[in-house]
Short mmCIF file of N, CA and C in Angstrom, two decimals:
data_model
loop_
_atom_site.label_atom_id
_atom_site.label_comp_id
_atom_site.label_asym_id
_atom_site.label_seq_id
_atom_site.Cartn_x
_atom_site.Cartn_y
_atom_site.Cartn_z
N MET W 1 -59.99 73.92 -39.06
CA MET W 1 -59.81 74.05 -37.61
C MET W 1 -59.32 72.72 -37.10
N ASP W 2 -58.21 72.72 -36.26
CA ASP W 2 -57.74 71.48 -35.77
C ASP W 2 -58.58 70.95 -34.55
N ILE W 3 -58.28 69.68 -34.20
CA ILE W 3 -59.16 69.05 -33.18
C ILE W 3 -58.97 69.64 -31.81
N ALA W 4 -57.80 70.26 -31.43
CA ALA W 4 -57.60 70.87 -30.28
C ALA W 4 -58.49 72.14 -30.05
N LYS W 5 -58.46 72.91 -31.12
CA LYS W 5 -59.23 74.09 -31.10
C LYS W 5 -60.79 73.87 -31.02
N GLU W 6 -61.20 72.74 -31.74
CA GLU W 6 -62.63 72.32 -31.64
C GLU W 6 -62.92 71.95 -30.24
N GLU W 7 -62.05 71.22 -29.65
CA GLU W 7 -62.21 70.83 -28.22
C GLU W 7 -62.40 71.97 -27.21
N VAL W 8 -61.48 73.00 -27.41
CA VAL W 8 -61.48 74.19 -26.59
C VAL W 8 -62.80 74.96 -26.81
N LYS W 9 -63.18 75.07 -28.14
CA LYS W 9 -64.52 75.79 -28.38
C LYS W 9 -65.62 75.06 -27.69
N GLY W 10 -65.61 73.70 -27.74
CA GLY W 10 -66.66 72.94 -27.19
C GLY W 10 -66.62 73.14 -25.62
N MET W 11 -65.54 73.23 -25.09
CA MET W 11 -65.43 73.42 -23.64
C MET W 11 -65.95 74.73 -23.24
N GLU W 12 -65.51 75.76 -23.96
CA GLU W 12 -66.03 77.10 -23.61
C GLU W 12 -67.51 77.20 -23.75
N LYS W 13 -68.20 76.59 -24.70
CA LYS W 13 -69.62 76.69 -24.89
C LYS W 13 -70.30 75.86 -23.67
N GLY W 14 -69.72 74.67 -23.28
CA GLY W 14 -70.23 74.03 -22.14
C GLY W 14 -70.12 74.73 -20.81
N LEU W 15 -68.96 75.40 -20.77
CA LEU W 15 -68.73 76.25 -19.52
C LEU W 15 -69.66 77.36 -19.47
N ASP W 16 -69.83 78.02 -20.57
CA ASP W 16 -70.85 79.14 -20.52
C ASP W 16 -72.21 78.70 -20.22
N GLU W 17 -72.66 77.51 -20.71
CA GLU W 17 -74.00 76.99 -20.40
C GLU W 17 -74.07 76.64 -18.83
N LEU W 18 -73.03 76.01 -18.40
CA LEU W 18 -72.94 75.73 -16.96
C LEU W 18 -73.01 76.97 -16.03
N LEU W 19 -72.28 77.99 -16.43
CA LEU W 19 -72.26 79.19 -15.54
C LEU W 19 -73.66 79.90 -15.58
N ASN W 20 -74.26 79.84 -16.74
CA ASN W 20 -75.57 80.49 -16.83
C ASN W 20 -76.69 79.90 -15.87
N SER W 21 -76.43 78.80 -15.18
CA SER W 21 -77.34 78.25 -14.18
C SER W 21 -76.94 78.78 -12.83
N TYR W 22 -76.00 79.58 -12.66
CA TYR W 22 -75.66 80.27 -11.41
C TYR W 22 -75.77 81.79 -11.48
N ARG W 23 -75.76 82.35 -10.27
CA ARG W 23 -75.96 83.72 -10.17
C ARG W 23 -74.66 84.51 -10.14
N GLY W 24 -73.54 83.95 -9.92
CA GLY W 24 -72.28 84.60 -9.83
C GLY W 24 -71.87 84.93 -8.43
N LYS W 25 -72.48 84.33 -7.47
CA LYS W 25 -72.27 84.74 -6.04
C LYS W 25 -70.95 83.86 -5.52
N VAL W 26 -70.25 84.49 -4.63
CA VAL W 26 -69.08 83.94 -4.11
C VAL W 26 -69.42 82.53 -3.52
N GLU W 27 -70.52 82.40 -2.82
CA GLU W 27 -70.80 81.10 -2.13
C GLU W 27 -71.07 80.09 -3.02
N GLU W 28 -71.17 80.31 -4.40
CA GLU W 28 -71.43 79.25 -5.35
C GLU W 28 -70.06 78.59 -5.94
N LEU W 29 -69.05 79.20 -5.47
CA LEU W 29 -67.66 78.72 -6.02
C LEU W 29 -67.52 77.24 -5.89
N ILE W 30 -67.62 76.61 -4.81
CA ILE W 30 -67.42 75.17 -4.69
C ILE W 30 -68.36 74.33 -5.56
N PRO W 31 -69.76 74.75 -5.43
CA PRO W 31 -70.63 74.07 -6.36
C PRO W 31 -70.32 74.18 -7.84
N ILE W 32 -69.92 75.32 -8.19
CA ILE W 32 -69.48 75.53 -9.69
C ILE W 32 -68.30 74.63 -10.07
N LEU W 33 -67.25 74.57 -9.10
CA LEU W 33 -66.13 73.87 -9.43
C LEU W 33 -66.48 72.37 -9.39
N GLN W 34 -67.41 71.96 -8.60
CA GLN W 34 -67.86 70.49 -8.66
C GLN W 34 -68.44 70.17 -9.95
N ARG W 35 -69.42 71.11 -10.43
CA ARG W 35 -69.96 70.84 -11.70
C ARG W 35 -69.04 70.85 -12.85
N ILE W 36 -68.08 71.68 -12.93
CA ILE W 36 -67.12 71.79 -13.90
C ILE W 36 -66.26 70.44 -13.99
N GLN W 37 -65.85 69.96 -12.79
CA GLN W 37 -65.20 68.70 -12.63
C GLN W 37 -65.99 67.58 -13.22
N ALA W 38 -67.24 67.62 -12.79
CA ALA W 38 -68.14 66.46 -13.22
C ALA W 38 -68.31 66.47 -14.78
N GLU W 39 -68.32 67.74 -15.29
CA GLU W 39 -68.57 67.74 -16.76
C GLU W 39 -67.35 67.43 -17.63
N PHE W 40 -66.10 67.95 -17.07
CA PHE W 40 -64.82 67.85 -17.89
C PHE W 40 -63.91 66.79 -17.28
N GLY W 41 -64.14 66.27 -16.08
CA GLY W 41 -63.28 65.25 -15.45
C GLY W 41 -62.13 65.89 -14.75
N TYR W 42 -61.95 67.22 -14.89
CA TYR W 42 -60.93 67.96 -14.05
C TYR W 42 -61.25 69.30 -14.15
N LEU W 43 -60.41 70.18 -13.62
CA LEU W 43 -60.61 71.69 -13.56
C LEU W 43 -59.53 72.43 -14.53
N PRO W 44 -59.99 72.51 -15.82
CA PRO W 44 -59.05 73.14 -16.68
C PRO W 44 -58.68 74.64 -16.21
N GLU W 45 -57.47 75.00 -16.46
CA GLU W 45 -56.99 76.32 -15.97
C GLU W 45 -57.90 77.50 -16.52
N ASP W 46 -58.30 77.41 -17.79
CA ASP W 46 -59.16 78.37 -18.47
C ASP W 46 -60.46 78.49 -17.80
N ALA W 47 -60.96 77.33 -17.39
CA ALA W 47 -62.25 77.31 -16.69
C ALA W 47 -62.25 78.08 -15.30
N MET W 48 -61.09 77.75 -14.56
CA MET W 48 -60.84 78.43 -13.31
C MET W 48 -60.71 79.89 -13.49
N LEU W 49 -60.02 80.37 -14.54
CA LEU W 49 -59.88 81.75 -14.66
C LEU W 49 -61.32 82.42 -14.99
N LYS W 50 -62.14 81.69 -15.76
CA LYS W 50 -63.45 82.28 -16.11
C LYS W 50 -64.33 82.34 -14.87
N VAL W 51 -64.13 81.21 -14.02
CA VAL W 51 -65.04 81.17 -12.83
C VAL W 51 -64.57 82.34 -11.90
N ALA W 52 -63.35 82.57 -11.68
CA ALA W 52 -62.83 83.73 -10.81
C ALA W 52 -63.47 85.06 -11.27
N GLU W 53 -63.58 85.19 -12.64
CA GLU W 53 -64.22 86.41 -13.02
C GLU W 53 -65.66 86.44 -12.87
N PHE W 54 -66.37 85.29 -13.00
CA PHE W 54 -67.79 85.10 -12.90
C PHE W 54 -68.23 85.44 -11.42
N VAL W 55 -67.47 84.94 -10.53
CA VAL W 55 -67.91 85.07 -9.03
C VAL W 55 -67.16 86.25 -8.41
N GLY W 56 -66.33 86.91 -9.05
CA GLY W 56 -65.66 88.15 -8.50
C GLY W 56 -64.64 87.94 -7.44
N LEU W 57 -63.89 86.83 -7.72
CA LEU W 57 -62.78 86.53 -6.81
C LEU W 57 -61.39 86.46 -7.53
N PRO W 58 -60.32 86.78 -6.82
CA PRO W 58 -59.03 86.66 -7.51
C PRO W 58 -58.83 85.27 -7.95
N GLU W 59 -58.17 85.15 -9.07
CA GLU W 59 -57.66 83.88 -9.60
C GLU W 59 -56.99 83.02 -8.64
N ALA W 60 -56.10 83.65 -7.81
CA ALA W 60 -55.34 82.84 -6.84
C ALA W 60 -56.27 82.22 -5.79
N HIS W 61 -57.29 82.89 -5.46
CA HIS W 61 -58.24 82.35 -4.52
C HIS W 61 -58.91 81.06 -5.10
N VAL W 62 -59.58 81.13 -6.24
CA VAL W 62 -60.03 80.03 -6.96
C VAL W 62 -59.19 78.89 -7.07
N TYR W 63 -57.89 79.21 -7.39
CA TYR W 63 -56.83 78.08 -7.49
C TYR W 63 -56.68 77.48 -6.21
N GLY W 64 -56.48 78.36 -5.04
CA GLY W 64 -56.31 77.86 -3.77
C GLY W 64 -57.43 76.95 -3.30
N VAL W 65 -58.64 77.30 -3.56
CA VAL W 65 -59.78 76.34 -3.17
C VAL W 65 -59.63 75.05 -4.02
N ALA W 66 -59.41 75.17 -5.27
CA ALA W 66 -59.26 73.91 -6.15
C ALA W 66 -58.07 73.00 -5.74
N SER W 67 -57.01 73.62 -5.37
CA SER W 67 -55.76 72.86 -4.90
C SER W 67 -55.95 72.35 -3.56
N PHE W 68 -56.71 72.94 -2.67
CA PHE W 68 -56.85 72.55 -1.28
C PHE W 68 -57.60 71.14 -1.10
N TYR W 69 -58.64 71.03 -1.82
CA TYR W 69 -59.48 69.83 -1.75
C TYR W 69 -58.97 68.77 -2.61
N ASP W 70 -58.70 67.52 -2.09
CA ASP W 70 -58.19 66.48 -2.83
C ASP W 70 -59.10 65.84 -3.78
N ARG W 71 -60.36 66.31 -3.88
CA ARG W 71 -61.31 65.67 -4.77
C ARG W 71 -61.35 66.47 -6.02
N PHE W 72 -60.71 67.65 -6.09
CA PHE W 72 -60.64 68.34 -7.31
C PHE W 72 -59.20 68.05 -7.97
N HIS W 73 -59.33 67.82 -9.29
CA HIS W 73 -58.10 67.55 -10.06
C HIS W 73 -57.80 68.67 -11.07
N LEU W 74 -56.58 69.02 -11.03
CA LEU W 74 -56.12 70.13 -11.84
C LEU W 74 -55.57 69.63 -13.13
N LYS W 75 -55.51 68.35 -13.37
CA LYS W 75 -55.07 67.67 -14.62
C LYS W 75 -56.12 66.62 -15.00
N PRO W 76 -56.09 66.27 -16.32
CA PRO W 76 -57.04 65.20 -16.65
C PRO W 76 -56.69 63.82 -16.01
N MET W 77 -57.90 63.25 -15.56
CA MET W 77 -57.58 61.84 -14.92
C MET W 77 -57.63 60.79 -15.90
N GLY W 78 -57.12 59.65 -15.61
CA GLY W 78 -57.24 58.55 -16.39
C GLY W 78 -58.55 57.80 -16.37
N LYS W 79 -58.90 57.08 -17.40
CA LYS W 79 -60.10 56.34 -17.30
C LYS W 79 -60.07 55.36 -16.11
N ASN W 80 -58.95 54.80 -15.78
CA ASN W 80 -58.84 54.01 -14.55
C ASN W 80 -58.01 54.69 -13.55
N VAL W 81 -58.37 54.50 -12.36
CA VAL W 81 -57.64 55.32 -11.23
C VAL W 81 -57.18 54.22 -10.17
N CYS W 82 -56.01 54.21 -9.75
CA CYS W 82 -55.41 53.28 -8.83
C CYS W 82 -54.92 54.23 -7.60
N ARG W 83 -55.60 54.04 -6.48
CA ARG W 83 -55.21 54.84 -5.31
C ARG W 83 -54.66 53.81 -4.31
N ILE W 84 -53.42 54.09 -3.88
CA ILE W 84 -52.84 53.33 -2.87
C ILE W 84 -52.67 54.05 -1.55
N CYS W 85 -53.17 53.39 -0.54
CA CYS W 85 -53.09 53.95 0.86
C CYS W 85 -51.78 54.03 1.33
N LYS W 86 -51.31 55.12 1.90
CA LYS W 86 -50.02 55.21 2.53
C LYS W 86 -49.96 55.68 3.93
N SER W 87 -51.10 55.28 4.62
CA SER W 87 -51.20 55.49 6.10
C SER W 87 -50.10 54.71 6.93
N THR W 88 -49.96 55.04 8.10
CA THR W 88 -48.97 54.16 8.86
C THR W 88 -49.22 52.63 8.77
N ALA W 89 -50.47 52.34 8.98
CA ALA W 89 -50.83 50.83 9.01
C ALA W 89 -50.57 50.28 7.66
N CYS W 90 -50.76 50.96 6.58
CA CYS W 90 -50.57 50.41 5.21
C CYS W 90 -49.08 50.37 4.99
N GLN W 91 -48.36 51.42 5.45
CA GLN W 91 -46.82 51.41 5.21
C GLN W 91 -46.24 50.30 6.03
N MET W 92 -46.58 49.99 7.16
CA MET W 92 -46.12 48.84 7.89
C MET W 92 -46.33 47.53 7.27
N HIS W 93 -47.41 47.51 6.40
CA HIS W 93 -47.75 46.18 5.88
C HIS W 93 -47.33 46.12 4.26
N GLY W 94 -46.47 47.07 3.93
CA GLY W 94 -46.01 47.02 2.48
C GLY W 94 -46.53 47.90 1.46
N ALA W 95 -47.13 49.00 1.85
CA ALA W 95 -47.62 49.94 0.89
C ALA W 95 -46.49 50.53 -0.09
N SER W 96 -45.35 50.69 0.43
CA SER W 96 -44.18 51.16 -0.41
C SER W 96 -43.98 50.19 -1.57
N ARG W 97 -44.00 48.85 -1.29
CA ARG W 97 -43.85 47.85 -2.36
C ARG W 97 -44.85 48.03 -3.37
N LEU W 98 -46.13 48.22 -2.96
CA LEU W 98 -47.26 48.38 -3.80
C LEU W 98 -47.16 49.53 -4.68
N ILE W 99 -46.68 50.70 -4.13
CA ILE W 99 -46.50 51.96 -4.98
C ILE W 99 -45.41 51.76 -6.02
N GLU W 100 -44.31 51.07 -5.57
CA GLU W 100 -43.25 50.87 -6.48
C GLU W 100 -43.69 49.94 -7.70
N GLU W 101 -44.45 48.82 -7.23
CA GLU W 101 -44.96 47.95 -8.38
C GLU W 101 -45.87 48.63 -9.32
N ALA W 102 -46.81 49.41 -8.77
CA ALA W 102 -47.63 50.11 -9.61
C ALA W 102 -47.02 51.10 -10.57
N ARG W 103 -45.98 51.82 -10.01
CA ARG W 103 -45.10 52.79 -10.91
C ARG W 103 -44.54 51.97 -11.99
N LYS W 104 -44.05 50.85 -11.75
CA LYS W 104 -43.30 50.19 -12.77
C LYS W 104 -44.32 49.52 -13.74
N HIS W 105 -45.39 49.10 -13.32
CA HIS W 105 -46.41 48.45 -14.26
C HIS W 105 -47.05 49.53 -15.11
N LEU W 106 -47.28 50.74 -14.53
CA LEU W 106 -48.14 51.71 -15.28
C LEU W 106 -47.19 52.69 -15.96
N HIS W 107 -45.81 52.67 -15.64
CA HIS W 107 -44.92 53.50 -16.29
C HIS W 107 -45.15 54.95 -15.94
N ILE W 108 -45.60 55.30 -14.77
CA ILE W 108 -45.89 56.68 -14.31
C ILE W 108 -45.51 56.87 -12.93
N GLU W 109 -45.31 58.07 -12.36
CA GLU W 109 -44.94 58.39 -10.98
C GLU W 109 -46.35 58.65 -10.30
N GLU W 110 -46.30 58.67 -8.95
CA GLU W 110 -47.50 59.03 -8.18
C GLU W 110 -48.00 60.38 -8.64
N GLY W 111 -49.27 60.41 -8.62
CA GLY W 111 -49.83 61.73 -9.13
C GLY W 111 -49.92 62.01 -10.67
N ASP W 112 -49.41 61.10 -11.41
CA ASP W 112 -49.29 61.23 -12.80
C ASP W 112 -50.41 60.36 -13.51
N THR W 113 -50.60 60.76 -14.74
CA THR W 113 -51.66 60.03 -15.55
C THR W 113 -50.78 59.61 -16.81
N THR W 114 -51.23 58.41 -17.30
CA THR W 114 -50.52 57.97 -18.55
C THR W 114 -50.88 58.75 -19.76
N PRO W 115 -50.02 58.98 -20.65
CA PRO W 115 -50.23 59.81 -21.79
C PRO W 115 -51.50 59.46 -22.61
N ASP W 116 -51.87 58.14 -22.59
CA ASP W 116 -53.15 57.76 -23.32
C ASP W 116 -54.33 57.97 -22.49
N LEU W 117 -54.17 58.60 -21.24
CA LEU W 117 -55.25 58.85 -20.34
C LEU W 117 -55.97 57.54 -19.85
N ASN W 118 -55.32 56.46 -19.87
CA ASN W 118 -55.90 55.13 -19.46
C ASN W 118 -55.70 55.02 -17.91
N TRP W 119 -54.68 55.40 -17.26
CA TRP W 119 -54.46 55.20 -15.88
C TRP W 119 -54.00 56.63 -15.18
N THR W 120 -54.45 56.66 -13.92
CA THR W 120 -53.98 57.69 -12.95
C THR W 120 -53.48 56.94 -11.68
N LEU W 121 -52.28 57.30 -11.30
CA LEU W 121 -51.86 56.63 -10.03
C LEU W 121 -51.77 57.72 -8.94
N GLU W 122 -52.41 57.40 -7.80
CA GLU W 122 -52.46 58.40 -6.71
C GLU W 122 -52.15 57.61 -5.40
N THR W 123 -51.63 58.39 -4.52
CA THR W 123 -51.55 57.82 -3.20
C THR W 123 -52.56 58.65 -2.22
N VAL W 124 -53.14 58.06 -1.26
CA VAL W 124 -53.91 58.66 -0.38
C VAL W 124 -53.54 58.45 1.14
N GLU W 125 -53.91 59.41 2.03
CA GLU W 125 -53.54 59.22 3.33
C GLU W 125 -54.17 58.06 4.08
N CYS W 126 -55.39 57.81 3.87
CA CYS W 126 -56.08 56.68 4.53
C CYS W 126 -57.36 56.37 3.85
N ILE W 127 -57.55 54.99 3.66
CA ILE W 127 -58.79 54.57 2.95
C ILE W 127 -59.80 54.27 4.16
N GLY W 128 -59.23 54.04 5.32
CA GLY W 128 -60.26 53.76 6.58
C GLY W 128 -60.46 52.23 6.67
N MET W 129 -59.54 51.40 6.23
CA MET W 129 -59.56 49.89 6.40
C MET W 129 -58.32 49.48 6.94
N CYS W 130 -57.81 49.98 7.98
CA CYS W 130 -56.51 49.73 8.56
C CYS W 130 -56.35 48.26 8.96
N ALA W 131 -57.49 47.63 9.37
CA ALA W 131 -57.39 46.19 9.82
C ALA W 131 -57.08 45.30 8.53
N LEU W 132 -57.27 45.81 7.37
CA LEU W 132 -56.97 45.04 6.19
C LEU W 132 -55.80 45.54 5.49
N ALA W 133 -54.99 46.22 6.07
CA ALA W 133 -53.73 46.79 5.45
C ALA W 133 -52.77 45.81 4.87
N PRO W 134 -52.23 46.12 3.65
CA PRO W 134 -52.31 47.53 2.95
C PRO W 134 -53.57 47.34 2.03
N CYS W 135 -54.08 48.56 1.76
CA CYS W 135 -55.34 48.69 0.98
C CYS W 135 -55.13 49.52 -0.16
N ILE W 136 -55.91 49.25 -1.14
CA ILE W 136 -55.83 50.04 -2.48
C ILE W 136 -57.33 50.33 -2.93
N VAL W 137 -57.50 51.19 -3.86
CA VAL W 137 -58.84 51.42 -4.48
C VAL W 137 -58.40 51.46 -5.98
N VAL W 138 -59.03 50.61 -6.77
CA VAL W 138 -58.91 50.58 -8.14
C VAL W 138 -60.26 50.91 -8.71
N ASN W 139 -60.32 52.13 -9.37
CA ASN W 139 -61.67 52.68 -9.81
C ASN W 139 -62.46 52.83 -8.50
N ARG W 140 -63.47 52.22 -8.32
CA ARG W 140 -64.26 52.35 -7.11
C ARG W 140 -64.27 51.02 -6.20
N HIS W 141 -63.45 50.21 -6.55
CA HIS W 141 -63.28 48.87 -5.82
C HIS W 141 -62.14 48.96 -4.68
N VAL W 142 -62.61 48.82 -3.50
CA VAL W 142 -61.64 48.90 -2.39
C VAL W 142 -61.17 47.36 -2.17
N VAL W 143 -59.90 47.23 -2.12
CA VAL W 143 -59.33 45.90 -1.76
C VAL W 143 -58.38 45.95 -0.73
N GLY W 144 -58.39 45.09 0.24
CA GLY W 144 -57.47 44.96 1.41
C GLY W 144 -56.50 43.71 1.27
N ARG W 145 -55.53 43.68 2.17
CA ARG W 145 -54.57 42.65 2.23
C ARG W 145 -53.92 42.53 0.89
N MET W 146 -53.56 43.61 0.29
CA MET W 146 -53.00 43.62 -1.11
C MET W 146 -51.54 43.17 -1.02
N THR W 147 -51.25 42.47 -2.13
CA THR W 147 -49.73 42.13 -2.36
C THR W 147 -49.44 42.56 -3.69
N PRO W 148 -48.15 42.86 -3.98
CA PRO W 148 -47.69 43.18 -5.29
C PRO W 148 -48.28 42.28 -6.42
N GLU W 149 -48.37 41.01 -6.20
CA GLU W 149 -48.85 40.14 -7.31
C GLU W 149 -50.21 40.32 -7.47
N LYS W 150 -51.02 40.46 -6.37
CA LYS W 150 -52.47 40.66 -6.55
C LYS W 150 -52.76 42.04 -7.14
N LEU W 151 -51.90 42.96 -6.82
CA LEU W 151 -52.12 44.37 -7.43
C LEU W 151 -51.99 44.30 -8.92
N ILE W 152 -50.93 43.57 -9.46
CA ILE W 152 -50.70 43.61 -10.89
C ILE W 152 -51.90 42.85 -11.50
N ARG W 153 -52.39 41.79 -11.02
CA ARG W 153 -53.55 41.05 -11.48
C ARG W 153 -54.77 42.01 -11.50
N LEU W 154 -54.98 42.76 -10.50
CA LEU W 154 -56.11 43.65 -10.50
C LEU W 154 -55.99 44.78 -11.49
N LEU W 155 -54.85 45.27 -11.64
CA LEU W 155 -54.62 46.29 -12.75
C LEU W 155 -54.73 45.78 -14.09
N GLU W 156 -54.36 44.64 -14.36
CA GLU W 156 -54.57 43.96 -15.67
C GLU W 156 -56.01 43.66 -15.86
N ALA W 157 -56.70 43.27 -14.82
CA ALA W 157 -58.11 42.92 -15.04
C ALA W 157 -58.90 44.21 -15.33
N ALA W 158 -58.45 45.34 -14.69
CA ALA W 158 -59.10 46.61 -14.92
C ALA W 158 -58.85 47.06 -16.45
N GLU W 159 -57.60 46.84 -16.89
CA GLU W 159 -57.30 47.24 -18.21
C GLU W 159 -58.10 46.45 -19.32
N ARG W 160 -58.52 45.20 -18.92
CA ARG W 160 -59.36 44.47 -19.72
C ARG W 160 -60.84 44.76 -19.50
N GLY W 161 -61.08 45.69 -18.65
CA GLY W 161 -62.49 46.03 -18.37
C GLY W 161 -63.24 45.11 -17.52
N GLU W 162 -62.54 44.40 -16.76
CA GLU W 162 -63.12 43.41 -15.82
C GLU W 162 -63.21 43.92 -14.33
N GLY W 163 -63.53 45.12 -14.11
CA GLY W 163 -63.62 45.64 -12.83
C GLY W 163 -63.16 46.89 -12.55
#
């Protein structure tokens, strides 16, 4: 059996165990999706199909909930995540340059993950630190007054495991 099949088999077993801790009620949908994401790092399509059947909802409804909330991810996320604020305040202070620099450095587009699953690049509407614009979040570290040069140093430090 190849590695991909082993991975799917392991995922199915883990999903079955996870679902066994619920009753299959519609109101459990979001908590179930949260647990799946915590377990697998994202919401695999097969898992959402199984959840739809488990709680008795159409597949489109489960997908709609998963795609509505920005905390749910429909694709695997990178080990490191760079989020760049693109609010009006951050845009006025150079967020577009930061996005472009991150795209070049990571060799991915906004919303994508590197093939080695090391990085995910996202843009967000607001980090809530407008007075320190432009702002970014690398992994869980919020940094304000960001410049393209500081951004590259921060990304390289995260790649080395320094933050």
